[in-house]
Each structure stands twice: as structure tokens, then as C-alpha cells.
CSV table of N, CA, C and O in Angstrom, one decimal:
chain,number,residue,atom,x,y,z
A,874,UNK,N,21.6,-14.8,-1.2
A,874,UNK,CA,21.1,-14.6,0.2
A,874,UNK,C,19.6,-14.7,0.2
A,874,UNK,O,18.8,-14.1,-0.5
A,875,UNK,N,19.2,-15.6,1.3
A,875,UNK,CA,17.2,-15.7,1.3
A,875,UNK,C,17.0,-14.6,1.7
A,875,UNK,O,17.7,-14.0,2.4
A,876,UNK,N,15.6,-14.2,1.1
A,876,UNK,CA,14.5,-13.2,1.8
A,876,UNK,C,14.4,-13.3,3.4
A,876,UNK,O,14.2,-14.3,4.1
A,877,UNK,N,14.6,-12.2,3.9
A,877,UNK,CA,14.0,-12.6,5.4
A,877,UNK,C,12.7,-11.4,5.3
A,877,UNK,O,12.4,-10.5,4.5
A,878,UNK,N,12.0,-11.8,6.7
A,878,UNK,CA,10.5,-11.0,6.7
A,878,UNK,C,11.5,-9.5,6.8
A,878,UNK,O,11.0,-8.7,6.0
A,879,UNK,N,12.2,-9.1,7.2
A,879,UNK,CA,13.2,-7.5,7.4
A,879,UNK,C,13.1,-7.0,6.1
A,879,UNK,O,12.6,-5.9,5.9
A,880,UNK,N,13.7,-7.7,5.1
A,880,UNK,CA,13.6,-7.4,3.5
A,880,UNK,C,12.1,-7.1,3.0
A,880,UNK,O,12.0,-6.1,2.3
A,881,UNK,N,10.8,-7.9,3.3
A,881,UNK,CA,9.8,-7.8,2.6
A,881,UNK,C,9.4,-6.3,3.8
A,881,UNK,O,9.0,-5.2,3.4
A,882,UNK,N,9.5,-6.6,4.8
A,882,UNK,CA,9.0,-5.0,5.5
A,882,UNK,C,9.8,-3.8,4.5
A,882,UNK,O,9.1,-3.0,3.9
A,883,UNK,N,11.3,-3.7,4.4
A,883,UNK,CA,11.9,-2.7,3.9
A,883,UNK,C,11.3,-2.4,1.9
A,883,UNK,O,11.3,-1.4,1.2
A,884,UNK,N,10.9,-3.8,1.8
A,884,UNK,CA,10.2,-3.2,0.0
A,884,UNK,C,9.2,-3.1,0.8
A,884,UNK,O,9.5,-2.0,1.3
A,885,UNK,N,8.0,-3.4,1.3
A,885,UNK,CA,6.6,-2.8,1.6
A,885,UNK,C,7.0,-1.3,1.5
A,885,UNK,O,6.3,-0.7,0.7
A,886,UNK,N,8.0,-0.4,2.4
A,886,UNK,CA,7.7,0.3,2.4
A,886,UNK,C,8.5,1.3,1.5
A,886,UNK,O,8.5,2.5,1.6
A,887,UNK,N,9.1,0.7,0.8
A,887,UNK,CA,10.3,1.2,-1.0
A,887,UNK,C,8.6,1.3,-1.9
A,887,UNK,O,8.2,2.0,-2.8
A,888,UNK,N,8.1,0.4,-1.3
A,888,UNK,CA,6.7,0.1,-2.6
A,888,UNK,C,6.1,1.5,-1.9
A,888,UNK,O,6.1,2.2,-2.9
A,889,UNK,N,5.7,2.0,-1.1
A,889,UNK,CA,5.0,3.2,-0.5
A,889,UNK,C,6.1,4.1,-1.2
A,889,UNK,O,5.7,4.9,-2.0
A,890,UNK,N,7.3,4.1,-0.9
A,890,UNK,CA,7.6,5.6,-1.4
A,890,UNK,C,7.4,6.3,-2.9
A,890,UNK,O,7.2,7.4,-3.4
A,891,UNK,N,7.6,4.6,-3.7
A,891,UNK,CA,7.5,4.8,-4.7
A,891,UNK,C,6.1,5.4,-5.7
A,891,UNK,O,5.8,6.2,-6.6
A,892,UNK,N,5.3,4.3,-4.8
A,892,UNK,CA,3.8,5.4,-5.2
A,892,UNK,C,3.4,6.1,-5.0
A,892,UNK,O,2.6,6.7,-5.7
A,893,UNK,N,4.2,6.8,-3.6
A,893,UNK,CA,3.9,8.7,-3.6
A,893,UNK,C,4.7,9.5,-4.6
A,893,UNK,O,4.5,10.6,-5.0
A,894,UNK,N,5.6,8.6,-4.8
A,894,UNK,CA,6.9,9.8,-6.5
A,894,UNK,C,6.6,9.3,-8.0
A,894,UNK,O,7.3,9.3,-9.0
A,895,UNK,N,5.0,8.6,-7.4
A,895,UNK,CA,4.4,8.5,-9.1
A,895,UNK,C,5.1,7.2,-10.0
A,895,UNK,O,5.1,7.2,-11.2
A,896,UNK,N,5.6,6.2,-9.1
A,896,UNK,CA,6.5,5.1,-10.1
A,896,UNK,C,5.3,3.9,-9.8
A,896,UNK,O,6.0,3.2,-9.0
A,897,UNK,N,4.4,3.4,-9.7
A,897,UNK,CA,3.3,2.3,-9.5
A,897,UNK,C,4.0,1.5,-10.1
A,897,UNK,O,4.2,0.4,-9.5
A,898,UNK,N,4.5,1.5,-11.2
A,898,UNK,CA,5.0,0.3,-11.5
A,898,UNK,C,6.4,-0.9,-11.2
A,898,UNK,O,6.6,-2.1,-11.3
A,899,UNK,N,7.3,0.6,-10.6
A,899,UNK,CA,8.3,0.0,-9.5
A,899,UNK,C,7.6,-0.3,-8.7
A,899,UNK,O,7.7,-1.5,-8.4
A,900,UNK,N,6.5,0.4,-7.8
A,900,UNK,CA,5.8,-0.3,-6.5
A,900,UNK,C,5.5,-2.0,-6.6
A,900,UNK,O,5.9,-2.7,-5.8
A,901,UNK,N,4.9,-2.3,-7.9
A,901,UNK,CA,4.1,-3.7,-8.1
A,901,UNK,C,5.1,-4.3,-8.1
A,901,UNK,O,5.0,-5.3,-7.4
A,902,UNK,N,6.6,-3.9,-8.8
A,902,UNK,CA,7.5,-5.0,-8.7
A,902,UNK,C,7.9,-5.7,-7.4
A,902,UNK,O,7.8,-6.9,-7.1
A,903,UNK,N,8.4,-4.5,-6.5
A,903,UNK,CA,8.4,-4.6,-5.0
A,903,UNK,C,7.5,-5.4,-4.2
A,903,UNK,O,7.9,-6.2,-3.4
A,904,UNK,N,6.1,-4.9,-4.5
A,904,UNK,CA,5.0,-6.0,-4.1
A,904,UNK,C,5.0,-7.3,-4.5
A,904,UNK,O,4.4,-8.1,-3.8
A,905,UNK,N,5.8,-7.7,-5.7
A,905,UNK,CA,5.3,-9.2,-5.7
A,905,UNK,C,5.7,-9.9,-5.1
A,905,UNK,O,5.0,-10.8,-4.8
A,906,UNK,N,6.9,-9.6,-4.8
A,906,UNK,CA,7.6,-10.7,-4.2
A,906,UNK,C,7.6,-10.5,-2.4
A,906,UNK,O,8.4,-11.2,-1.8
A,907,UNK,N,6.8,-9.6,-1.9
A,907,UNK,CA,6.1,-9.7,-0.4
A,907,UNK,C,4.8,-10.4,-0.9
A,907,UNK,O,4.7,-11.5,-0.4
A,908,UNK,N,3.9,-10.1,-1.7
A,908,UNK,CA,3.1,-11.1,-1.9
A,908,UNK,C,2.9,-12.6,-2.1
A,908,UNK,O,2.1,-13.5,-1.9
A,909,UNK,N,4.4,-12.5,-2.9
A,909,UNK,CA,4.5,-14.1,-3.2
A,909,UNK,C,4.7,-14.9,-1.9
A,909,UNK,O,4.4,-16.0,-1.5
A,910,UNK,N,5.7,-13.7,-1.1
A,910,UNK,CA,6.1,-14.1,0.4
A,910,UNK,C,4.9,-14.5,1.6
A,910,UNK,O,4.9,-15.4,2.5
A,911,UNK,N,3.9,-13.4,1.3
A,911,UNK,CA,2.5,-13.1,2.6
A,911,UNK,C,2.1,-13.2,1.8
A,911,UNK,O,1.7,-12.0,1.5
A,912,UNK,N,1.5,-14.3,0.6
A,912,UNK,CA,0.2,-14.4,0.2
A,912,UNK,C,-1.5,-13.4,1.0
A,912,UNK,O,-2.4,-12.7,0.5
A,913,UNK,N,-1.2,-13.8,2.4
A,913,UNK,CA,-2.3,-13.9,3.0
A,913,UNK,C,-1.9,-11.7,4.0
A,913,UNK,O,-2.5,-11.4,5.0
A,914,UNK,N,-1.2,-11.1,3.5
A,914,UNK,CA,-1.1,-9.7,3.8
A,914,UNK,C,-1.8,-8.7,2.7
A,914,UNK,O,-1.6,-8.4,1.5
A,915,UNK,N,-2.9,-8.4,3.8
A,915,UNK,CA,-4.0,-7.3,3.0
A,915,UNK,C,-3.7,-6.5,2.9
A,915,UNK,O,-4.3,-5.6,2.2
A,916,UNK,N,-2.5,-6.2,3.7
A,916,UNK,CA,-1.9,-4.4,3.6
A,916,UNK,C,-1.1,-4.3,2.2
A,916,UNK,O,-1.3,-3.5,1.3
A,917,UNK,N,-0.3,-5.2,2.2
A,917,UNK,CA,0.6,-5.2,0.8
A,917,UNK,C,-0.2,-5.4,-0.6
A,917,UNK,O,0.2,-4.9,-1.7
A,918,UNK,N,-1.4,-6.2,-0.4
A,918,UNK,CA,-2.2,-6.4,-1.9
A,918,UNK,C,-3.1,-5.2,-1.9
A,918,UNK,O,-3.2,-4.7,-3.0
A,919,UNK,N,-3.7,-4.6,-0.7
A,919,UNK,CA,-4.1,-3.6,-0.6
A,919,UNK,C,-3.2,-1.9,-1.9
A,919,UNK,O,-3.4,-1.3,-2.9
A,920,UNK,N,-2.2,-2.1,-0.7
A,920,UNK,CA,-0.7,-1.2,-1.9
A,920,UNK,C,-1.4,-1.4,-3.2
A,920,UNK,O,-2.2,-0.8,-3.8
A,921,UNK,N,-0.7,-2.9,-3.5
A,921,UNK,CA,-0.7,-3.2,-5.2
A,921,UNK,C,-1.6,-3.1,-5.8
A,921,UNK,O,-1.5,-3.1,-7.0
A,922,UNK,N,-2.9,-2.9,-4.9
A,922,UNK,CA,-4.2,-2.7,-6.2
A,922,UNK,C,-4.5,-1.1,-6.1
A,922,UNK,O,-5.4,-0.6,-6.9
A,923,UNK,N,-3.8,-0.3,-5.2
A,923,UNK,CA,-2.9,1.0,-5.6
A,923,UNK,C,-2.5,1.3,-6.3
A,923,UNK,O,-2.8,2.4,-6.9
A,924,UNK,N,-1.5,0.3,-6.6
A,924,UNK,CA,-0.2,0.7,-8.1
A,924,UNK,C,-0.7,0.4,-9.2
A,924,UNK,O,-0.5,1.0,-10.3
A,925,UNK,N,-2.0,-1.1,-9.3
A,925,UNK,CA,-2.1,-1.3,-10.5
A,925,UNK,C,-3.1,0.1,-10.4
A,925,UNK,O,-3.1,1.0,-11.2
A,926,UNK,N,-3.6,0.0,-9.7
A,926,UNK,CA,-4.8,1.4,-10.3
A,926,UNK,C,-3.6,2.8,-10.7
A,926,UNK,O,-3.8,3.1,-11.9
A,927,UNK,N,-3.0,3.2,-10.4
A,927,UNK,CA,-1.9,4.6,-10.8
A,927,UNK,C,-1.6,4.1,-12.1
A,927,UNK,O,-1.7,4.8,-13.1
A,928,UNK,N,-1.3,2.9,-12.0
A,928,UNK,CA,-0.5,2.5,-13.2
A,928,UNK,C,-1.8,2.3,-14.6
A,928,UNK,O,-1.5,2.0,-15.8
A,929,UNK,N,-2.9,2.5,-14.4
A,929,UNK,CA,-4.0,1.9,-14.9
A,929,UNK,C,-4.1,0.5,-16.2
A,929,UNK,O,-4.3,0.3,-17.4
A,930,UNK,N,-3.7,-0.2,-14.7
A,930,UNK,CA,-3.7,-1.4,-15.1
A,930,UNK,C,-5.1,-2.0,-14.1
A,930,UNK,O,-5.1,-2.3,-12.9
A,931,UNK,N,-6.1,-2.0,-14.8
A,931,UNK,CA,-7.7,-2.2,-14.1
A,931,UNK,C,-8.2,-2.9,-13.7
A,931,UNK,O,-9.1,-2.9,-12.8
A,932,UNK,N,-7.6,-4.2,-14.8
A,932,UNK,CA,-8.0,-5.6,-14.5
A,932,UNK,C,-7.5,-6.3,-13.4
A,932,UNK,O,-8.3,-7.1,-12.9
A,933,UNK,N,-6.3,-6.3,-13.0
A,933,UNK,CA,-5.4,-6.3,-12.1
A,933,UNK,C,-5.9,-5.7,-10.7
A,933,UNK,O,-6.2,-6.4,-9.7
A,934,UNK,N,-6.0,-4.2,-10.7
A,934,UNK,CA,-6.7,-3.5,-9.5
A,934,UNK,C,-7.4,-4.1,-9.1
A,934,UNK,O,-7.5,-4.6,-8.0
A,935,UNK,N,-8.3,-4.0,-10.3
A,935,UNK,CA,-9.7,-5.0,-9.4
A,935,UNK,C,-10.0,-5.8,-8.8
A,935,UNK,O,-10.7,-6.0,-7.8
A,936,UNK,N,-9.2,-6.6,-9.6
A,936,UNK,CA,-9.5,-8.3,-8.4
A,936,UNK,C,-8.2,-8.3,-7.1
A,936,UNK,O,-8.2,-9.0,-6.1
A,937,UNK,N,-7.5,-7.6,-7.4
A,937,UNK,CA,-6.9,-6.9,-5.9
A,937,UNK,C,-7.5,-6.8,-4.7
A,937,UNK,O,-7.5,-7.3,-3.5
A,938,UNK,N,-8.4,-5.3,-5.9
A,938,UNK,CA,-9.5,-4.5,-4.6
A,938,UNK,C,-10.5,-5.8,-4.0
A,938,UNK,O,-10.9,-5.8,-2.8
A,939,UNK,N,-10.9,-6.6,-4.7
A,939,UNK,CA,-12.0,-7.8,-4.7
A,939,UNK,C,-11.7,-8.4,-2.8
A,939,UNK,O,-12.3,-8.4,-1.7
A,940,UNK,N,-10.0,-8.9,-3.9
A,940,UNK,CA,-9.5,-9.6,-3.1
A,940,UNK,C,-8.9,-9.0,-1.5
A,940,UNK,O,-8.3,-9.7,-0.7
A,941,UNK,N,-9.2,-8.0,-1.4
A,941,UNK,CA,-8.8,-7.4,-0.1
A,941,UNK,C,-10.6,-6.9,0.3
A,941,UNK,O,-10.8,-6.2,1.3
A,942,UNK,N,-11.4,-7.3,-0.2
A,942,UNK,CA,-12.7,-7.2,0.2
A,942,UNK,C,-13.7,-8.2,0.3
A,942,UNK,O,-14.8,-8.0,0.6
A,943,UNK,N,-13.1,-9.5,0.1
A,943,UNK,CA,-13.2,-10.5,0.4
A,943,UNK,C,-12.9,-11.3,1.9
A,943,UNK,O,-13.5,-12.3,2.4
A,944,UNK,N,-11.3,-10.4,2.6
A,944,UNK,CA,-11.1,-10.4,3.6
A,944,UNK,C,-11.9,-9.3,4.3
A,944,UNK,O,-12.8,-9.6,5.1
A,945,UNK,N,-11.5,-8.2,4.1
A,945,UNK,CA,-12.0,-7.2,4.9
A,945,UNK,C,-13.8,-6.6,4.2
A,945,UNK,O,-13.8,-5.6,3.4
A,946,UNK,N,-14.6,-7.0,4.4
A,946,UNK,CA,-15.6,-6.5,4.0
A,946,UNK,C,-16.1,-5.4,4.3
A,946,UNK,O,-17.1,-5.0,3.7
A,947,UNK,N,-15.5,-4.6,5.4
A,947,UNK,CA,-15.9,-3.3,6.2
A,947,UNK,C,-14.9,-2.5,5.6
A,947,UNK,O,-15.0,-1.3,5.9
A,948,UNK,N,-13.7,-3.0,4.6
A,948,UNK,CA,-13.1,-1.9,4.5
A,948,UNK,C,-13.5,-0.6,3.5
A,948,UNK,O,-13.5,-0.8,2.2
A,949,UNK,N,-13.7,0.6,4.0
A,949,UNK,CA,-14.4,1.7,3.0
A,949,UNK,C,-13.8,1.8,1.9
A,949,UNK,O,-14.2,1.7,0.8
A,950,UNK,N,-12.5,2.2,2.7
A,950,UNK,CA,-11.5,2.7,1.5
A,950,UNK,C,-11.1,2.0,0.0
A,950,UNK,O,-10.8,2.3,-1.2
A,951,UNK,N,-11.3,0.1,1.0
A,951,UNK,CA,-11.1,-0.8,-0.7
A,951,UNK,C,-12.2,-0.7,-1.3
A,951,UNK,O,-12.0,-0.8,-2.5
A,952,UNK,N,-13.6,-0.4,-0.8
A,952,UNK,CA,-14.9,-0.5,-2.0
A,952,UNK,C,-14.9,0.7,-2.5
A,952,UNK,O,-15.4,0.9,-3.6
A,953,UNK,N,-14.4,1.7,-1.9
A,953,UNK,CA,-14.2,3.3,-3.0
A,953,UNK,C,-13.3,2.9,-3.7
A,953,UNK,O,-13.5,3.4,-4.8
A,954,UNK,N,-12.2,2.2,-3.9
A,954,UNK,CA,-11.3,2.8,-4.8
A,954,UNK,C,-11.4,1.3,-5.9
A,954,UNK,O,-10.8,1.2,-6.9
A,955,UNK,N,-12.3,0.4,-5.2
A,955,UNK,CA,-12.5,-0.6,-6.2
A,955,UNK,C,-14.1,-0.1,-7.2
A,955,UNK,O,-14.7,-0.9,-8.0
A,956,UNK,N,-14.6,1.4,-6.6
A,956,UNK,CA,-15.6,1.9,-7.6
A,956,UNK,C,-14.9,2.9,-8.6
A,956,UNK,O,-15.3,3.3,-9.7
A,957,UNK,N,-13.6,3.3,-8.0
A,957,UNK,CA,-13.3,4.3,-9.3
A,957,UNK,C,-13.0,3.3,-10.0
A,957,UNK,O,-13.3,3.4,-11.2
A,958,UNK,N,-12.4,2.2,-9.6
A,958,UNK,CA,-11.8,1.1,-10.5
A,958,UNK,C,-12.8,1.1,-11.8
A,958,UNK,O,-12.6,1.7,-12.8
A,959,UNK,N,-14.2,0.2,-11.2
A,959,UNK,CA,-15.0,0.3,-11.8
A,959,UNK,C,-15.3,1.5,-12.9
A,959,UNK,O,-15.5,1.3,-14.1
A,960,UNK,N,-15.4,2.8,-12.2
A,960,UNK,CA,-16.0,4.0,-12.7
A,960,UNK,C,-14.7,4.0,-14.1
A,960,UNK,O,-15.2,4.1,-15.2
A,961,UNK,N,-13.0,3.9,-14.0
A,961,UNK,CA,-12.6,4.4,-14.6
A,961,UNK,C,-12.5,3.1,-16.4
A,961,UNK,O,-11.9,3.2,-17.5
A,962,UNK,N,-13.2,2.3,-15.8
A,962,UNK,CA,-13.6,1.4,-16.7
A,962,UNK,C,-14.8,1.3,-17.7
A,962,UNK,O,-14.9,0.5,-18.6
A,963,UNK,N,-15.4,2.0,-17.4
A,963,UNK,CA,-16.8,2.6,-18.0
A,963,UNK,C,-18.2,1.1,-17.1
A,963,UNK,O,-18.7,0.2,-17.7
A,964,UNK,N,-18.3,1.3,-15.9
A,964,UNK,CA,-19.1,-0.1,-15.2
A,964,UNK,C,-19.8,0.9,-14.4
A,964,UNK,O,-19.2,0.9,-13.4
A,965,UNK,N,-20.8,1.9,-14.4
A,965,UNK,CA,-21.0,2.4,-13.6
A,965,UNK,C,-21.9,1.7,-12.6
A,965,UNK,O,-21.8,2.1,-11.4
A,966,UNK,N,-22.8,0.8,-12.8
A,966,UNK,CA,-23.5,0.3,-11.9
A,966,UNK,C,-22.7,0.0,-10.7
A,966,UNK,O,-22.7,0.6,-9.7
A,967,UNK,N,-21.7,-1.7,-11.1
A,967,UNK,CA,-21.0,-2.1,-9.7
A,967,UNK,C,-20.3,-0.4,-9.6
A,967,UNK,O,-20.8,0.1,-8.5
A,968,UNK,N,-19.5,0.3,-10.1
A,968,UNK,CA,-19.1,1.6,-9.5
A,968,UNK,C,-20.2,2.8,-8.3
A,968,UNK,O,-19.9,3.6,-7.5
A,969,UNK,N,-21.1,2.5,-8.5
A,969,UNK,CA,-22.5,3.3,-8.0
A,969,UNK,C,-22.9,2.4,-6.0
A,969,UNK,O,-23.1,3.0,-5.0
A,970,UNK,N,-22.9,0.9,-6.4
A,970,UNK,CA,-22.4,0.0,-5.5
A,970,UNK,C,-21.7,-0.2,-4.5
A,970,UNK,O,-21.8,-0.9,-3.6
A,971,UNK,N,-20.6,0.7,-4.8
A,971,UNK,CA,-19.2,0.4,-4.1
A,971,UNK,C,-19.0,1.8,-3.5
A,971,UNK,O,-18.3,2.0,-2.4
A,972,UNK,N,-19.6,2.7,-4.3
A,972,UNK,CA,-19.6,3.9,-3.6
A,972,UNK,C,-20.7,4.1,-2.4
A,972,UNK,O,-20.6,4.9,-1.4
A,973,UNK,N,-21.4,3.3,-2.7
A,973,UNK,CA,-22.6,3.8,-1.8
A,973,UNK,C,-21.8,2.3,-0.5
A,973,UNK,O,-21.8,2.5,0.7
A,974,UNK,N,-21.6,1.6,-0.9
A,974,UNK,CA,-20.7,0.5,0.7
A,974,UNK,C,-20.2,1.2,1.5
A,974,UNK,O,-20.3,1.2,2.7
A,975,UNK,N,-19.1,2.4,0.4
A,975,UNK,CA,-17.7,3.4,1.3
A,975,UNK,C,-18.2,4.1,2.2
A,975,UNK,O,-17.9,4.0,3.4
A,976,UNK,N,-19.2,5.1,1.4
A,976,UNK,CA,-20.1,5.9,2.2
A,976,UNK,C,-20.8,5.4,3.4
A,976,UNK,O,-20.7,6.0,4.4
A,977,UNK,N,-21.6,4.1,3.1
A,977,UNK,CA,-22.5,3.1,4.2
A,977,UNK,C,-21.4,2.8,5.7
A,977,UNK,O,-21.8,2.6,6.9
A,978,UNK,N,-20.1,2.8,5.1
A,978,UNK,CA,-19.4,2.7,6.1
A,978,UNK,C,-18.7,3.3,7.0
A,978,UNK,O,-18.4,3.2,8.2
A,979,UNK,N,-18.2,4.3,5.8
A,979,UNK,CA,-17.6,5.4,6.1
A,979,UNK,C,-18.3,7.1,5.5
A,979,UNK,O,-18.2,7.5,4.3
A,980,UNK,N,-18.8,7.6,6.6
A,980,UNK,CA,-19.2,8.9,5.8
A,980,UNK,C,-18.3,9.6,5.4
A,980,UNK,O,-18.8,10.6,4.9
A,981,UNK,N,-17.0,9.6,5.2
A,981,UNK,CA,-16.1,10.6,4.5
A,981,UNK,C,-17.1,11.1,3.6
A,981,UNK,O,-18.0,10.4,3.0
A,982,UNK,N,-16.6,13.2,3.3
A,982,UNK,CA,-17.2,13.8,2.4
A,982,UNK,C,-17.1,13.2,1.0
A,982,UNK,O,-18.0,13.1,0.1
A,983,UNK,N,-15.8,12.9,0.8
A,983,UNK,CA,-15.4,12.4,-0.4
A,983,UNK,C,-16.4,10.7,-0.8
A,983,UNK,O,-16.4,10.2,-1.9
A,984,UNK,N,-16.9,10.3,0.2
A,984,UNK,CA,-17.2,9.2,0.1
A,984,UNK,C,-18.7,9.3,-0.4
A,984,UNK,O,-19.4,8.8,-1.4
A,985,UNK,N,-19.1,10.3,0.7
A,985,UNK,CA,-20.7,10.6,0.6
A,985,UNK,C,-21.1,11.5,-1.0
A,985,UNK,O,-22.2,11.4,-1.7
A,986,UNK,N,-20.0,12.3,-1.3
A,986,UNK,CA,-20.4,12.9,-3.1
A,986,UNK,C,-19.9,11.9,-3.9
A,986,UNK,O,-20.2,12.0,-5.1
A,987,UNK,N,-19.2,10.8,-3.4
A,987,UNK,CA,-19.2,9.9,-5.0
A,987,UNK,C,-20.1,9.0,-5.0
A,987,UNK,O,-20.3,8.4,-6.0
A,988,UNK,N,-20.9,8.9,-3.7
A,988,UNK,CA,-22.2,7.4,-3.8
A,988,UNK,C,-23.4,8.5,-4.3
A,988,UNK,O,-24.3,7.8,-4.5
A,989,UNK,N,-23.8,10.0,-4.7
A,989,UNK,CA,-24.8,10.5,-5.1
A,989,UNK,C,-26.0,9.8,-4.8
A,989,UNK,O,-26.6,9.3,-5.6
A,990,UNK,N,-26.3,9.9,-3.3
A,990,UNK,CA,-27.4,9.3,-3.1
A,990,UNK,C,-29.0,9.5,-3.4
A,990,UNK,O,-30.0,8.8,-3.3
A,991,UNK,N,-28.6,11.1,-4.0
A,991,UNK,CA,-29.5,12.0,-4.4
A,991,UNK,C,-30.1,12.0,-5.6
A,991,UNK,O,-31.2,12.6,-5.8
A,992,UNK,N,-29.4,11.3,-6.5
A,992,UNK,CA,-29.4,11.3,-8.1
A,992,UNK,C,-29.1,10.2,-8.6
A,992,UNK,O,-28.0,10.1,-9.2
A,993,UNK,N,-29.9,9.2,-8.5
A,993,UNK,CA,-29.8,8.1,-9.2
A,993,UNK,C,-29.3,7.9,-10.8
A,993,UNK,O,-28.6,7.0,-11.2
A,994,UNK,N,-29.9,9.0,-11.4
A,994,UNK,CA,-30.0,9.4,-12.7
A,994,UNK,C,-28.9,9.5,-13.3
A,994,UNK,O,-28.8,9.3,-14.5
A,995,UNK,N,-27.6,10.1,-12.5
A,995,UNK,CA,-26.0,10.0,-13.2
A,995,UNK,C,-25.5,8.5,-13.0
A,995,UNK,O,-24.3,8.4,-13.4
A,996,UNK,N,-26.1,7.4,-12.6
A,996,UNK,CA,-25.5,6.5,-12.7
A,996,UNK,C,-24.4,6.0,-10.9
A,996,UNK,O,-23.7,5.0,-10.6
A,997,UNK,N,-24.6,7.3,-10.0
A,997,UNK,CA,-23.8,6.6,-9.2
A,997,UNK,C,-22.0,7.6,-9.3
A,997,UNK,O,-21.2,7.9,-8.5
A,998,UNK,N,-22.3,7.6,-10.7
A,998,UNK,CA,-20.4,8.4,-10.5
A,998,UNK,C,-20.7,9.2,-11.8
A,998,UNK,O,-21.5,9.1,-12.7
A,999,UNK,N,-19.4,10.4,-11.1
A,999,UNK,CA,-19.9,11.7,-11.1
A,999,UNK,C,-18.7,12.1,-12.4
A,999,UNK,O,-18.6,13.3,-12.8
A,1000,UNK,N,-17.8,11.0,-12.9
A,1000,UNK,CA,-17.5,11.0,-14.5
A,1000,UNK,C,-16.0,11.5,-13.5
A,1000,UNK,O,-15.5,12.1,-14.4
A,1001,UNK,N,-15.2,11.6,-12.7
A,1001,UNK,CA,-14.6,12.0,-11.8
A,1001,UNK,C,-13.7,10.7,-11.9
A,1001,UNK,O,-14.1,9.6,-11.5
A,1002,UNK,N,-12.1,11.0,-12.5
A,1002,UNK,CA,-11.2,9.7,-12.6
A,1002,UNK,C,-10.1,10.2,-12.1
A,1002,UNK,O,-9.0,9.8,-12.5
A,1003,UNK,N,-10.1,10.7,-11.5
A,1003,UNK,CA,-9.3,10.6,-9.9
A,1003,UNK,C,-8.6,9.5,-9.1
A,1003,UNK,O,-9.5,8.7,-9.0
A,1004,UNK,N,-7.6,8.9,-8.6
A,1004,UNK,CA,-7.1,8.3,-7.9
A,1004,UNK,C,-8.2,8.0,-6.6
A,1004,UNK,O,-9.1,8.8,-6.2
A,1005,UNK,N,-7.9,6.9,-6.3
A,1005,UNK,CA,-8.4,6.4,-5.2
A,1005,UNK,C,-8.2,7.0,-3.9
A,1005,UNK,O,-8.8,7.2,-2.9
A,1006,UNK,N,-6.9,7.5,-4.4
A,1006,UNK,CA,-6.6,8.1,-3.0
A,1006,UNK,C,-7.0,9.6,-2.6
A,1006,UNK,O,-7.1,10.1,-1.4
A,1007,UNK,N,-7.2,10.2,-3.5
A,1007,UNK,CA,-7.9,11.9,-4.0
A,1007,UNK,C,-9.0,11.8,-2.6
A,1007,UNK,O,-9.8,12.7,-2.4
């Protein structure tokens, strides 16, 4: 039986349940094949550079997070969680960068203590490997 768009909406959102009950790596499976489907959907690549990051698979996240910031360049949430990426990689510069974008765009508290605008001197990140979503 073909894929119809009803099936990739029903895994987009099998891929959400699954990342809140801690399976990232059932998520990504679920994701590929909406992405193979909607190459061009930022919400779903957005997810998957979710799952690879839970899953800490980094290399992957990243050019995820890239690639959903590439389209959306105002998005806060993709340059924070593409600086823990960074942070949880040992990169703190681009991590220090990306934090201070989230913040620039979005003052969330969480946003404004991981860009330390205050303290150049820790590098930007606060040694804090936390989920993106924290």
C-alpha cells in the first residue's frame, strides 16, 4: 500500500511520542521516511535533529540543526540547541555563537544564561549537557 501525506502526519507525530518516552532512535526511523517524503519540512528535520541529539548522534544533529537554519534563520530554538550540539561536542566557540543568536532573538531565561554575555572568559557555555529541550 503507497504512503499517503495521512501516514507521514500519523509517524510525525508516533516520532513526537516517541521522543518524549526517551526512544530517539525509533523517532529518526519514523522521520526518515517523512523526510524522504517532505524533503523540504522543517518541522520534521527540525524533530530529527531532536532525536539525533537524545540519541547523541552529533554529527547528524548538526547539520540537521544547520539545515533548519538555513531555512529559518530567526529560529531561536534551532541555534540553541544547535549550540549544545556544539557545546556537547567540545566546540565552544561556534557553541558561544549560537547561544548568543537564541538569546539575540529570543530572551528566554534559559537562552539569556547559556549565551553568558557577562563572561567571555568561560568560553560562552556553562559545561551544561542538557537536552535542547531543558
Amino acid at each position: 500500500m503507497p504512503e499517503s501525506p495521512e501516514t507521514h502526519i500519523i509517524d510525525y507525530r508516533a516520532a513526537e511520542q516517541l521522543l518524549a518516552a526517551r526512544d530517539p532512535r525509533g523517532a529518526v526511523k519514523l522521520l526518515d521516511s517523512v523526510i524522504a517524503a517532505h524533503p523540504e519540512n522543517t518541522a520534521a528535520r527540525l524533530l530529527r535533529a531532536r532525536a539525533f541529539f537524545a540519541a547523541a548522534q552529533l554529527r547528524p544533529a548538526e547539520l540537521e540543526f544547520e539545515l533548519v537554519l538555513e531555512r529559518e534563520p530567526d529560529n531561536a530554538f534551532a541555534h540553541f540547541a544547535l549550540a549544545r550540539t556544539f557545546q556537547r561536542s567540545g566546540r565552544p566557540e561556534p557553541a558561544k555563537r549560537h547561544f548568543r543568536l537564541a538569546a539575540a532573538l529570543d530572551p528566554k531565561p534559559e537562552y539569556v544564561k547559556a549565551a553568558q554575555f557577562d563572561s567571555d572568559s568561560r568560553g560562552g557555555a556553562d559545561g551544561d549537557t542538557s537536552s535542547p529541550d531543558d
